[in-house]
Coordinates of C-alpha atoms and ligand atoms in Angstrom, one line a residue:
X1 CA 0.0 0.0 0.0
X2 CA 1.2 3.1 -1.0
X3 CA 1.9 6.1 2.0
X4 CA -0.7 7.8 1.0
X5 CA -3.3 4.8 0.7
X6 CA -3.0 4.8 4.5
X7 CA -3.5 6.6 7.9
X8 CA -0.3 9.7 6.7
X9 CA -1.1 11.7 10.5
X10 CA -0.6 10.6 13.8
X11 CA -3.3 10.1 16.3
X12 CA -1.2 11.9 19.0
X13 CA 0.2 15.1 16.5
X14 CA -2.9 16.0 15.1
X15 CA -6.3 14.1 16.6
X16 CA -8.2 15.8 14.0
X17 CA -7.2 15.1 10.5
X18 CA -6.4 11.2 12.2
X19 CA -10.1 11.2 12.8
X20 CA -10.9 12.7 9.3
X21 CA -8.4 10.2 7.8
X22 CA -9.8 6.8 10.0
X23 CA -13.1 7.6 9.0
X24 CA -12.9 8.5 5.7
X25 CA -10.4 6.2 4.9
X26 CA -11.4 2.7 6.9
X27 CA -14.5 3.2 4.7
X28 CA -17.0 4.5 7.8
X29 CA -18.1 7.8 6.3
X30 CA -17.2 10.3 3.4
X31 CA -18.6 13.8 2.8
X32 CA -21.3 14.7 0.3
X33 CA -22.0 17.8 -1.8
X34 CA -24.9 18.6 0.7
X35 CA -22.8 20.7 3.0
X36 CA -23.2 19.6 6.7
X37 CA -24.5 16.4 5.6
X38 CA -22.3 12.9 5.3
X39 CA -23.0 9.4 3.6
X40 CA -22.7 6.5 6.1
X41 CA -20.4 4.0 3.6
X42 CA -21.3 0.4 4.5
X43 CA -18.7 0.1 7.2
X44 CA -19.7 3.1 9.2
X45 CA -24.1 2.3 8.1
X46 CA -23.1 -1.8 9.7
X47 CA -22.0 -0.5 12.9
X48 CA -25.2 1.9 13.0
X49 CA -27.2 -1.6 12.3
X50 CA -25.6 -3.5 14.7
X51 CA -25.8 -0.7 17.5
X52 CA -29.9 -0.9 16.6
X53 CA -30.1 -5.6 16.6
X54 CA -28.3 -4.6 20.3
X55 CA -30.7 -1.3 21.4
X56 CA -33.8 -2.3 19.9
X57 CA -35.1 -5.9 21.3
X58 CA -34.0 -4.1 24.7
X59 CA -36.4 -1.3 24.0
X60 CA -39.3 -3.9 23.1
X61 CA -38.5 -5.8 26.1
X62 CA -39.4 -2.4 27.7
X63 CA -42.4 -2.0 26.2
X64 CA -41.3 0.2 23.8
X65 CA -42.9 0.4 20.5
X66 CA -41.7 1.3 17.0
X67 CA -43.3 4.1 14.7
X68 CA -42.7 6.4 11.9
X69 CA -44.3 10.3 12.3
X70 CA -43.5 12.7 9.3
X71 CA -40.7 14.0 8.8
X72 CA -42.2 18.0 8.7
X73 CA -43.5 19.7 11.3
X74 CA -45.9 22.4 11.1
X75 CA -44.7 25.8 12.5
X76 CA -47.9 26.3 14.2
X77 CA -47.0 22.8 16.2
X78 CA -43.5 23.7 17.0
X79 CA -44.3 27.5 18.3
X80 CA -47.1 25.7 20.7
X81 CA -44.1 24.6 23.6
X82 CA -42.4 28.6 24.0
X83 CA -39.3 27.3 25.9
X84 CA -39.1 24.7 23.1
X85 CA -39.2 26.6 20.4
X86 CA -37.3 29.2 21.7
X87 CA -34.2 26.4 22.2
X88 CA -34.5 24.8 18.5
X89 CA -35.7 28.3 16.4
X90 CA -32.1 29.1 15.3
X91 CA -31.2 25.9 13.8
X92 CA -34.4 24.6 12.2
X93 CA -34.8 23.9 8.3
X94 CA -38.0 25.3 6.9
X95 CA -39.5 24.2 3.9
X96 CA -41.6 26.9 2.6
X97 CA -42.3 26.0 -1.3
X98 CA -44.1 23.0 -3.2
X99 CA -43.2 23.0 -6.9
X100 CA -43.3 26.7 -7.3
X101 CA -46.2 27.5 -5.0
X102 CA -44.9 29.1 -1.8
X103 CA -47.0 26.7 1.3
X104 CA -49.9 27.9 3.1
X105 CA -47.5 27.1 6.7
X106 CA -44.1 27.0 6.5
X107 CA -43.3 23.3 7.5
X108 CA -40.1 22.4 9.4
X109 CA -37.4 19.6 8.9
X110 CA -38.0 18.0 12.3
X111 CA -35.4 18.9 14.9
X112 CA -36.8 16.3 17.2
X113 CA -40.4 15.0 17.2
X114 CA -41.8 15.7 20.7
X115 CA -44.5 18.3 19.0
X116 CA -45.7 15.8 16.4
X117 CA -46.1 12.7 18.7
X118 CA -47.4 14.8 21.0
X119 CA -50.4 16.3 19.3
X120 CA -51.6 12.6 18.0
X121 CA -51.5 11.4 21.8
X122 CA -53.5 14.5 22.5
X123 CA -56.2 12.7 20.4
X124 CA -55.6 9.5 20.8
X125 CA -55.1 8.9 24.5
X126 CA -58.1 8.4 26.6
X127 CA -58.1 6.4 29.9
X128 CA -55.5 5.7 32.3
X129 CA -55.6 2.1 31.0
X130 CA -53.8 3.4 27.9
X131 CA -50.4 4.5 29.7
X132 CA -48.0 4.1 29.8
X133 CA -47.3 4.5 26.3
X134 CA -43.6 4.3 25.2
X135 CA -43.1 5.0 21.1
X136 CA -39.6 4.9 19.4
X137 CA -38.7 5.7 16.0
X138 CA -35.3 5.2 14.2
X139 CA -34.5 7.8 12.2
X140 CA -32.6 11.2 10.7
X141 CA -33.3 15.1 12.7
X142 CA -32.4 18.3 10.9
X143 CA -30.2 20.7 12.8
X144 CA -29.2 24.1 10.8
X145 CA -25.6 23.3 12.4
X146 CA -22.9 26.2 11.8
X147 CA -20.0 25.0 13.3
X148 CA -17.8 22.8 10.7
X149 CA -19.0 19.4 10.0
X150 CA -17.2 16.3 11.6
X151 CA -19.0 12.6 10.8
X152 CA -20.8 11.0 13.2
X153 CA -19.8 14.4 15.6
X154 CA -21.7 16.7 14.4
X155 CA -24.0 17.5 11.3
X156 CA -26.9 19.0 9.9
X157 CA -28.4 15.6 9.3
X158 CA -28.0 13.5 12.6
X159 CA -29.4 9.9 12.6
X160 CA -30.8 8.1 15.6
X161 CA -33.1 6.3 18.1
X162 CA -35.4 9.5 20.0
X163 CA -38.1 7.3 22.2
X164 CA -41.3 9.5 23.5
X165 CA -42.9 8.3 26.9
X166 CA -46.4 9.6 28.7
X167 CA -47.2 7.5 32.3
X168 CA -49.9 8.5 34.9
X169 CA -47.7 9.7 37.5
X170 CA -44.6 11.7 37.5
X171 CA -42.4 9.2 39.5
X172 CA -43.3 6.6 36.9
X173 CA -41.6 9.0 34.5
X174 CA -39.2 10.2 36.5
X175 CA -38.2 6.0 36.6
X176 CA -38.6 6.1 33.4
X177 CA -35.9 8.7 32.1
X178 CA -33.5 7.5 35.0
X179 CA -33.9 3.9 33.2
X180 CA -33.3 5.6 29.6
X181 CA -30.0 6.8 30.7
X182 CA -29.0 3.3 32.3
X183 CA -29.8 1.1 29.4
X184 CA -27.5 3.5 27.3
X185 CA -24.6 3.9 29.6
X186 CA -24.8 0.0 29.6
X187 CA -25.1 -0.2 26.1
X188 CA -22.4 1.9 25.2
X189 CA -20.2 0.1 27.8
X190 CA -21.0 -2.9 27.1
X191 CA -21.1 -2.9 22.9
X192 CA -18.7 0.0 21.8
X193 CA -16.4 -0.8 25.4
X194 CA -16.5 2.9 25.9
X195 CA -17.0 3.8 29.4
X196 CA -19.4 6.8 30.4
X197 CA -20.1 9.0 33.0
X198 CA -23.7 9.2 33.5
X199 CA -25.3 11.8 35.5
X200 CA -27.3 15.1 35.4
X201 CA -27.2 18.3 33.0
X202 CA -27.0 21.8 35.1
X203 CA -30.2 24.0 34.3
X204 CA -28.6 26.0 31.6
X205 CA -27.8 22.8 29.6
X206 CA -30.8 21.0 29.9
X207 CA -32.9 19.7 26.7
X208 CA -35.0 23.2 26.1
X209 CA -38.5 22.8 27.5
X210 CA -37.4 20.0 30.4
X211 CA -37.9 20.0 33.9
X212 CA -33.9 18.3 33.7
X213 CA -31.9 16.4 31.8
X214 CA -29.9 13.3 32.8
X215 CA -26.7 12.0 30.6
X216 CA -24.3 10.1 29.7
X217 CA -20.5 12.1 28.7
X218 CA -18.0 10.0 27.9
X219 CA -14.3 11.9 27.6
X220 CA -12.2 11.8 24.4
X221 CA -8.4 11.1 24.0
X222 CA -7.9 15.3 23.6
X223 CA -9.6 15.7 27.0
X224 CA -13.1 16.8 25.3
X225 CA -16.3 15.2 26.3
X226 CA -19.2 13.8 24.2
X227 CA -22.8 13.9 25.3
X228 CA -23.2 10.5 24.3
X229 CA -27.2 10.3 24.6
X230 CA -29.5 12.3 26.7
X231 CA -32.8 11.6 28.9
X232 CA -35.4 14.2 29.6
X233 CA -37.7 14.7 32.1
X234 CA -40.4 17.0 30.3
X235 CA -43.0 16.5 33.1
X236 CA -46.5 18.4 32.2
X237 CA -45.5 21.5 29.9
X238 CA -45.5 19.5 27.2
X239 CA -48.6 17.9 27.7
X240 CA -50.6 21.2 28.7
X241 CA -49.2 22.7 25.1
X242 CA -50.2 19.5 23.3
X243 CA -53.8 18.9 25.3
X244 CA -51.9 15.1 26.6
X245 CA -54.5 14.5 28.8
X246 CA -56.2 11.0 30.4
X247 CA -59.2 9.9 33.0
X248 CA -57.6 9.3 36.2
X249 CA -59.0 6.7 38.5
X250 CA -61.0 9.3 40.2
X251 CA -62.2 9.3 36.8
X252 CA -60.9 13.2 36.3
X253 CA -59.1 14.5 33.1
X254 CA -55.8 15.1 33.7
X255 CA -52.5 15.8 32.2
X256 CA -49.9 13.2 31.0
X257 CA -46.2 12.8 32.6
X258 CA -43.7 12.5 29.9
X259 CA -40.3 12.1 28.6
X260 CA -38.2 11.6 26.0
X261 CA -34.9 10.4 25.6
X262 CA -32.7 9.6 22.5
X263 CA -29.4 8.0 21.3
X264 CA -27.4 9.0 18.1
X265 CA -24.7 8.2 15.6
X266 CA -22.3 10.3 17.7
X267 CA -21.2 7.3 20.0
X268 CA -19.8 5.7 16.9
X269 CA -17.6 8.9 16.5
X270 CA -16.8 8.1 19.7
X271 CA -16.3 4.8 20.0
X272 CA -13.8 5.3 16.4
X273 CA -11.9 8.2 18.5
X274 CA -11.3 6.5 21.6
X275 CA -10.5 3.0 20.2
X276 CA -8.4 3.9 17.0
X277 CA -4.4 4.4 16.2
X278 CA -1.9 5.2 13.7
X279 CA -3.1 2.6 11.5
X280 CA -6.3 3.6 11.7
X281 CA -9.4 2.1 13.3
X282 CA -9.6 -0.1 16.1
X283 CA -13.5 -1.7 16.5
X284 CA -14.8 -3.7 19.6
X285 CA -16.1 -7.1 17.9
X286 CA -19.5 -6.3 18.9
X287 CA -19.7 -3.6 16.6
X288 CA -17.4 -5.1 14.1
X289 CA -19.0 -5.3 10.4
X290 CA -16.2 -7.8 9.8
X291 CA -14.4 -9.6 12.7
X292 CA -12.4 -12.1 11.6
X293 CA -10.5 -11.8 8.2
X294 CA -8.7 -14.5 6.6
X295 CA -5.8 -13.8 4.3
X296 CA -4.3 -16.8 2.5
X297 CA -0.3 -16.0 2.0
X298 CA 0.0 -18.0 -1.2
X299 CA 3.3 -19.0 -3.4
X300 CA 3.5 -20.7 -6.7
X301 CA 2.8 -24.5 -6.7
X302 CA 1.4 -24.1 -3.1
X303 CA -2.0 -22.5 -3.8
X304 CA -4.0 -25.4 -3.9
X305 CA -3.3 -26.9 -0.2
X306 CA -3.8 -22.9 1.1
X307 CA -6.7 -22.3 -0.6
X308 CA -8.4 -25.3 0.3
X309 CA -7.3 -24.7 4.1
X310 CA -8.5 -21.3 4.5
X311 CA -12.0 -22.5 2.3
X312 CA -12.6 -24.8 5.3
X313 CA -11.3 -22.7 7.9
X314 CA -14.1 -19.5 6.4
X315 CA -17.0 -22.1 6.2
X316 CA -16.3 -23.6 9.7
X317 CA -16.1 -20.2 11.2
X318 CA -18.9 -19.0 9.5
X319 CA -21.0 -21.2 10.9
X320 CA -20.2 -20.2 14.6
X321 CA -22.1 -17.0 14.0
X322 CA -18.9 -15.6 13.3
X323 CA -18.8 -12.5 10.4
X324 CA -15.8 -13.4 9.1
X325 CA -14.2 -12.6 5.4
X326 CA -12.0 -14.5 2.9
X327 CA -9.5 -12.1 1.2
X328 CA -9.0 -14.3 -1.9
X329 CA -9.0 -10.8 -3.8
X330 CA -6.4 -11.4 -6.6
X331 CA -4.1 -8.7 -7.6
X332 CA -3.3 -7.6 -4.4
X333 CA -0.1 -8.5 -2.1
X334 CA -1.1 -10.2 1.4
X335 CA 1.1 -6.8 2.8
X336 CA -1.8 -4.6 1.2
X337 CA -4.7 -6.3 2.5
X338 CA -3.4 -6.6 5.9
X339 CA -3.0 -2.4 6.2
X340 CA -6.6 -2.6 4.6
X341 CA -8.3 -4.6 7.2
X342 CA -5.9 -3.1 9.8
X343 CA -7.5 0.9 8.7
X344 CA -10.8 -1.2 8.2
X345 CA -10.3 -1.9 12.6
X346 CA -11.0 -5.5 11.7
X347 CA -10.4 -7.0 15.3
X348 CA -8.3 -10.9 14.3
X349 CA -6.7 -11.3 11.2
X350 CA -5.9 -15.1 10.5
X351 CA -3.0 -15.6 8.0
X352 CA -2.3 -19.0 6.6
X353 CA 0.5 -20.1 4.3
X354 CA 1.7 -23.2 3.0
X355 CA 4.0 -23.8 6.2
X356 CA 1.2 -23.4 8.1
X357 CA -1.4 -25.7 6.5
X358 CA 1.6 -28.6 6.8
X359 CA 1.9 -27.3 10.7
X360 CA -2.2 -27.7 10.9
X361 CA -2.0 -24.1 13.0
X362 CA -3.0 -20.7 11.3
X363 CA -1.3 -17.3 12.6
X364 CA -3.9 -15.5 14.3
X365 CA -3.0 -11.3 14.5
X366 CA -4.6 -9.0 17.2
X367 CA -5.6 -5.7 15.7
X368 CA -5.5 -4.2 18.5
X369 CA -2.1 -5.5 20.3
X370 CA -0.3 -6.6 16.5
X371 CA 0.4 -9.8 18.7
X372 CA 1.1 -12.7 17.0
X373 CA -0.5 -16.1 18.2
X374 CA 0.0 -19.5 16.4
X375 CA -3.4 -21.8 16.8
X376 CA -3.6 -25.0 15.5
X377 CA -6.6 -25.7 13.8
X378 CA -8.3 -28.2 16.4
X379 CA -8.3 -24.7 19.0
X380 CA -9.2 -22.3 16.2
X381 CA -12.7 -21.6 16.8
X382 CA -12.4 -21.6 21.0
X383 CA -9.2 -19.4 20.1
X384 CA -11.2 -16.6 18.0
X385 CA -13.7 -16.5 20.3
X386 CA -11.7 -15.9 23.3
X387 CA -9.3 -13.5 21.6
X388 CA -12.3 -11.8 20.4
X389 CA -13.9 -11.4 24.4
X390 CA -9.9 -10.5 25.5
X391 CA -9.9 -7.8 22.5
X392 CA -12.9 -6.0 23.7
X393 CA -11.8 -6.4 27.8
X394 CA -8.9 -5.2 27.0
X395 CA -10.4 -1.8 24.8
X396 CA -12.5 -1.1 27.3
X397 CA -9.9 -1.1 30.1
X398 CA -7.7 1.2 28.2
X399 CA -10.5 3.5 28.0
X400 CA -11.3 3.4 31.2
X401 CA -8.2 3.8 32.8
X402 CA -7.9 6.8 30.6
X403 CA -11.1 8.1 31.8
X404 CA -9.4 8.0 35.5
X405 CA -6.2 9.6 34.6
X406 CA -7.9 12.2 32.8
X407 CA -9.9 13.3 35.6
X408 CA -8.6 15.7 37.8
X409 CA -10.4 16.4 41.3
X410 CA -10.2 20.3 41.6
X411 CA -11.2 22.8 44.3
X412 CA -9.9 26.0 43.0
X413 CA -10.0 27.5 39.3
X414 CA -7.0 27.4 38.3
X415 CA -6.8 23.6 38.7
X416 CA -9.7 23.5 36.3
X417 CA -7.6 25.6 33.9
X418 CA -4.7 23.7 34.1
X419 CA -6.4 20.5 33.7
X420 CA -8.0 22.0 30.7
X421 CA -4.8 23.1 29.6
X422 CA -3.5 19.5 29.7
X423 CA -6.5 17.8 27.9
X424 CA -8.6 16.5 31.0
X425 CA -11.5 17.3 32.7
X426 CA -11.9 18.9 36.2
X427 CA -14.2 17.3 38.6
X428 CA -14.9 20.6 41.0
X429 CA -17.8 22.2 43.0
X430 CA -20.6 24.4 41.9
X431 CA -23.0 26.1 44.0
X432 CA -25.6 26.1 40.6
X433 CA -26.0 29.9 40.1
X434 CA -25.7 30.1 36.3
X435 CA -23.1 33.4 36.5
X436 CA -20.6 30.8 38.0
X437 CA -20.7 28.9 34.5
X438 CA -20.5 32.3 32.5
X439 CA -17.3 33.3 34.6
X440 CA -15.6 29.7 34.4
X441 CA -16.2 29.8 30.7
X442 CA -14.3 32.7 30.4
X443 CA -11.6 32.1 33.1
X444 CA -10.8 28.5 32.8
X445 CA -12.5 27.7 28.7
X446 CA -14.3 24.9 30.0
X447 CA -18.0 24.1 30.9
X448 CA -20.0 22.1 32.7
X449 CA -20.6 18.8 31.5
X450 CA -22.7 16.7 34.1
X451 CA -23.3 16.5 37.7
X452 CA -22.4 12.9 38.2
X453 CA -25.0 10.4 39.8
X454 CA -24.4 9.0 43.3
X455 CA -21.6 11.8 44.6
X456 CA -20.9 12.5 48.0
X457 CA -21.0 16.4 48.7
X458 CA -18.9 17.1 52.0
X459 CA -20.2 19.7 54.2
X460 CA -18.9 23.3 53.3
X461 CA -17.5 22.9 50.4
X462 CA -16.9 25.8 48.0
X463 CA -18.2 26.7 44.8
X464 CA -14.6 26.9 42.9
X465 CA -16.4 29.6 40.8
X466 CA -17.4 31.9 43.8
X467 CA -16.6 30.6 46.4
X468 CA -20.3 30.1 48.3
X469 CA -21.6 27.2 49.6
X470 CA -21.7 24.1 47.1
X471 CA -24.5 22.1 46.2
X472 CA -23.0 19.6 43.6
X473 CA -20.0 18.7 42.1
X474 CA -19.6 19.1 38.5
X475 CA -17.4 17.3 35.6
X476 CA -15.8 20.7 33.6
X477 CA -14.4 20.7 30.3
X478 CA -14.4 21.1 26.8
X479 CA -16.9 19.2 24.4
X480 CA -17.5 18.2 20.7
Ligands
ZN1 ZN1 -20.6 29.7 42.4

């Protein structure tokens, strides 16, 4: 493979062009002529498809139900929620013409379709034996995004999983957006083996129209974090705008509780930042589109016994459940199709030659380590499948323990500033008064990110803003 066929930056000198460069070049994502919007290329589209054969039986087993609303919205619908509209007015797509007639009602692209699902509940709900309803729809939001475009991170055309709840009372909802933000930390963990912080969004950062939002951050390898799927508590103002309303038991009308909560392509961004190296990307096997590849090393005379080898070696691991490739591309050297599986993040590469067929054992090649292990073919299949589990262990513990090294417990601003300084977060006190966010922004560059779930507050500690009494601690930094 030629230099420039491959990853030409490295991850560590310049995190930004490597991520351009993994992405575009391992095949995940390209850029289109529709400024702000990408194409997910079958590599980066599998991952998004495996993410939803992981997320979606565990949203039915939930009691969560699949559906399709329209993709426009009618201004009068998104106006009706003020707080809502006020948050999602500047970036919101209108379609104002059909053919060349200008539209009665200008009808936006939807930025997310609480307004839409809300007004059909409105006429569709009736009794208190038809909550809790829980729908979810997979699909693509429309953000009027300035900022440059980076895949997966941020776009005008985002895809995703947004799932709309209404219950009876407001600590079934309340349950219900705490167990939103669960299953995804879990999810993430446990598929992409990038670990999260999961907590609560300060007031100024919360979804616009929420009574709060709850979230899951996880922390990048340049020290910024990425909301990596949200949870919202939206409580009655919805419902009062949209007429959500039900006979109680007491057989009274009364308003709906509800939430929404959603999960997008970012946390393949994510899981390709975090994982990947020089060579490219790195992919947990879950995710994988490919996770074994097979690459005969073939010589003159010899290609019969190594072709039939590595036939029988595809078929037998195919039919484990494995998705695993023969390279019998000819044309190419074995050399060239290792870097393009290796910038591809294909987790094991097996290479078998003609010594190795008369040995019985195959060469089996970690992507992630570039250790070598020789497996006779008896152990092949228990082999793969344990270096596939050890693979993903071993991602997520890097990860993790770069999480921890990256965090930096702070009491005073200028140890948020430094930490900033040095790519990590800050974990500090804030004593919630919104000025305190303005001033660390402009003192220290770095905001607040989440108010982590389960933290011990002791007594009188100090805002690191203003020093006044705190009520929370806060993760601080820098975010995609
Ligand atoms: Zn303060």
């Amino acid at each position: 493979m030629s230099e420039d066929l491959g990853i030409t930056v490295k991850k560590d000198t310049d995190i930004s062009e490597w991520y351009q460069q993994t992405v575009i070049k391992g095949g995940f994502a390209d850029y289109t002529p529709v400024k702000g919007m990408i194409v997910y290329r079958p590599n980066g589209y599998r991952v998004w498809e495996l993410i939803m054969g992981e997320f979606d039986p565990i949203l039915k087993a939930h009691g969560v139900q699949n559906v399709l609303f329209p993709l426009l919205i009618p201004e009068n619908l998104l106006t009706r929620e003020a707080d809502h509209f006020a948050g999602f007015t500047p970036e919101v797509f209108w379609v104002t013409r059909g053919g060349d007639q200008p539209l009665e009602e200008k009808l936006a692209l939807r930025p997310t379709s609480e307004t839409i699902i809300h007004t059909m509940w409105g006429k569709w709900l009736q009794s208190h034996r038809d909550l809790p309803v829980r729908f979810n729809q997979w699909c693509t939001v429309y953000r009027h995004e300035t900022k440059m475009t980076k895949p997966f991170i941020r776009g005008r055309e985002v895809l995703w999983s947004e799932t709309h709840t209404a219950h009876a009372t407001k600590q079934e909802a309340e349950k219900e957006t705490e167990w939103a933000i669960n299953a995804y930390g879990d999810l993430v963990e446990r598929i992409l083996a990038v670990p999260v912080v999961r907590g609560r969004k300060t007031d100024s950062d919360k979804f616009a129209g929420a009574e709060y939002t709850l979230g899951i951050e996880a922390l990048m390898p340049d020290g910024r974090a990425l909301q990596s799927g949200t949870s919202h508590l939206l409580s009655h103002k919805f419902a009062e705008a949209f007429g959500v309303k039900f006979v109680n038991e007491d057989k009274k009308w009364t308003h709906a509780w509800m939430t929404s909560y959603g999960l997008s392509m970012r946390v393949i961004g994510g899981m390709l930042m975090i994982h990947g190296d020089d060579k490219g990307a790195v992919l947990p096997p879950k995710v994988a589109p490919v996770q074994v590849v097979i690459v005969p090393i073939v010589f003159k005379e010899k290609e019969k016994i190594v072709n039939d080898a590595t036939g029988k070696i595809h078929s037998e691991l195919k039919k484990t459940g494995l998705r695993v490739v023969l390279d019998d591309r000819e044309g190419y050297t074995a050399g060239w199709k290792f870097n393009d599986w290796e910038m591809q993040g294909v987790p094991l590469r097996l290479e078998v030659g003609p010594r190795d067929v008369e040995a019985k054992s195959v060469m089996l090649v970690r992507r992630d380590t570039g250790q070598k292990i020789k497996v006779p073919f008896e152990k092949l299949k228990a082999t793969v499948k344990k270096e596939l589990d050890r693979l993903h262990a071993r991602l997520f513990s890097k990860a993790r323990e770069s999480l921890v090294q990256k965090t930096v417990n702070a009491t005073r601003m200028g140890e948020v500033k430094k930490a900033v300084e040095d790519q990590k977060w800050a974990l500090a006190p804030y004593c919630g008064n919104v000025a305190c966010e303005a001033k660390m922004k402009v003192e220290t560059g770095a905001e607040p990110r989440l108010i982590p779930f389960g933290q011990k507050l002791l007594k009188d500690t100090r805002c690191v803003a203003c020093g006044e009494e705190a009520t929370d601690l806060v993760y601080w930094g820098k975010s995609y």
